[in-house]
Amino acid sequence: MAESTIQQQRAVGWDKPELDLSRADWQSSSRGLGDVQIAFVEGFIAMRNSRRPESPSLIFTPAEWGAFVSGAREGEFDLT
């Protein structure tokens, strides 16, 4: 099933538009590691699992993406 036809439930406070990701330019890590891909679409950042591209994508605002990247750089998500 194409991503554009998947119905997603909107959470309270959801302020992000439905994005057409069917033509998104998905990018993988420069090292080719991991299963995460991202795409920049209409001022938002979409993230998906490259092993299951048909699954729903996470959508971030630029501020949310910046906080995520900062946390990752600071080791917030590292396993201890």
Coordinates of C-alpha atoms in Angstrom, one line a residue:
M1 CA 0.0 0.0 0.0
A2 CA 1.4 3.4 -0.9
E3 CA 2.2 5.8 1.9
S4 CA 0.0 8.4 0.5
T5 CA -3.1 6.1 1.0
I6 CA -2.3 5.1 4.6
Q7 CA -4.8 6.7 7.1
Q8 CA -3.1 8.0 10.2
Q9 CA -4.8 9.0 13.4
R10 CA -4.1 12.5 14.4
A11 CA -3.1 13.1 18.0
V12 CA -4.4 16.0 20.0
G13 CA -2.2 19.0 19.3
W14 CA -1.1 17.6 15.9
D15 CA -0.1 20.6 13.8
K16 CA 1.6 18.9 10.9
P17 CA 0.0 18.5 7.5
E18 CA -0.5 15.3 5.6
L19 CA 2.6 15.0 3.4
D20 CA 2.8 13.2 0.1
L21 CA 6.0 11.2 0.6
S22 CA 5.6 9.2 -2.6
R23 CA 8.2 11.3 -4.4
A24 CA 10.4 12.1 -1.4
D25 CA 14.2 11.9 -1.9
W26 CA 15.1 9.5 1.0
Q27 CA 18.6 9.7 2.3
S28 CA 20.5 7.2 4.3
S29 CA 23.4 7.7 6.7
S30 CA 26.6 8.8 4.9
R31 CA 28.2 5.6 6.4
G32 CA 25.4 3.4 5.2
L33 CA 24.8 2.2 8.7
G34 CA 21.5 1.6 10.3
D35 CA 18.0 1.4 9.0
V36 CA 16.9 5.0 9.2
Q37 CA 16.2 7.2 6.2
I38 CA 15.2 10.9 6.2
A39 CA 13.7 13.2 3.6
F40 CA 13.1 16.9 3.6
V41 CA 9.6 17.6 2.4
E42 CA 7.6 20.9 2.3
G43 CA 9.6 22.4 5.3
F44 CA 9.3 19.2 7.4
I45 CA 11.6 16.3 8.0
A46 CA 10.3 12.8 7.5
M47 CA 12.0 9.7 9.0
R48 CA 11.3 6.1 8.1
N49 CA 12.6 2.6 8.6
S50 CA 14.4 1.6 5.4
R51 CA 13.6 -2.1 5.9
R52 CA 9.9 -1.3 6.0
P53 CA 9.4 1.8 3.8
E54 CA 5.6 1.1 3.6
S55 CA 5.3 1.8 7.4
P56 CA 4.2 5.2 8.6
S57 CA 6.9 7.8 8.7
L58 CA 7.6 10.1 11.6
I59 CA 7.2 13.8 10.8
F60 CA 9.3 16.4 12.5
T61 CA 9.2 20.2 12.5
P62 CA 12.6 21.9 12.0
A63 CA 12.7 22.7 15.8
E64 CA 11.8 19.1 16.7
W65 CA 14.5 17.8 14.3
G66 CA 17.1 20.2 15.7
A67 CA 16.3 19.0 19.3
F68 CA 16.6 15.4 18.2
V69 CA 19.9 15.9 16.4
S70 CA 21.3 17.8 19.3
G71 CA 20.3 15.1 21.7
A72 CA 21.9 12.4 19.5
R73 CA 25.1 14.4 19.3
E74 CA 25.2 14.7 23.0
G75 CA 24.7 11.0 23.5
E76 CA 21.2 11.2 24.9
F77 CA 20.1 8.0 23.0
D78 CA 23.3 6.0 23.5
L79 CA 23.0 2.7 25.3
T80 CA 24.9 2.6 28.5

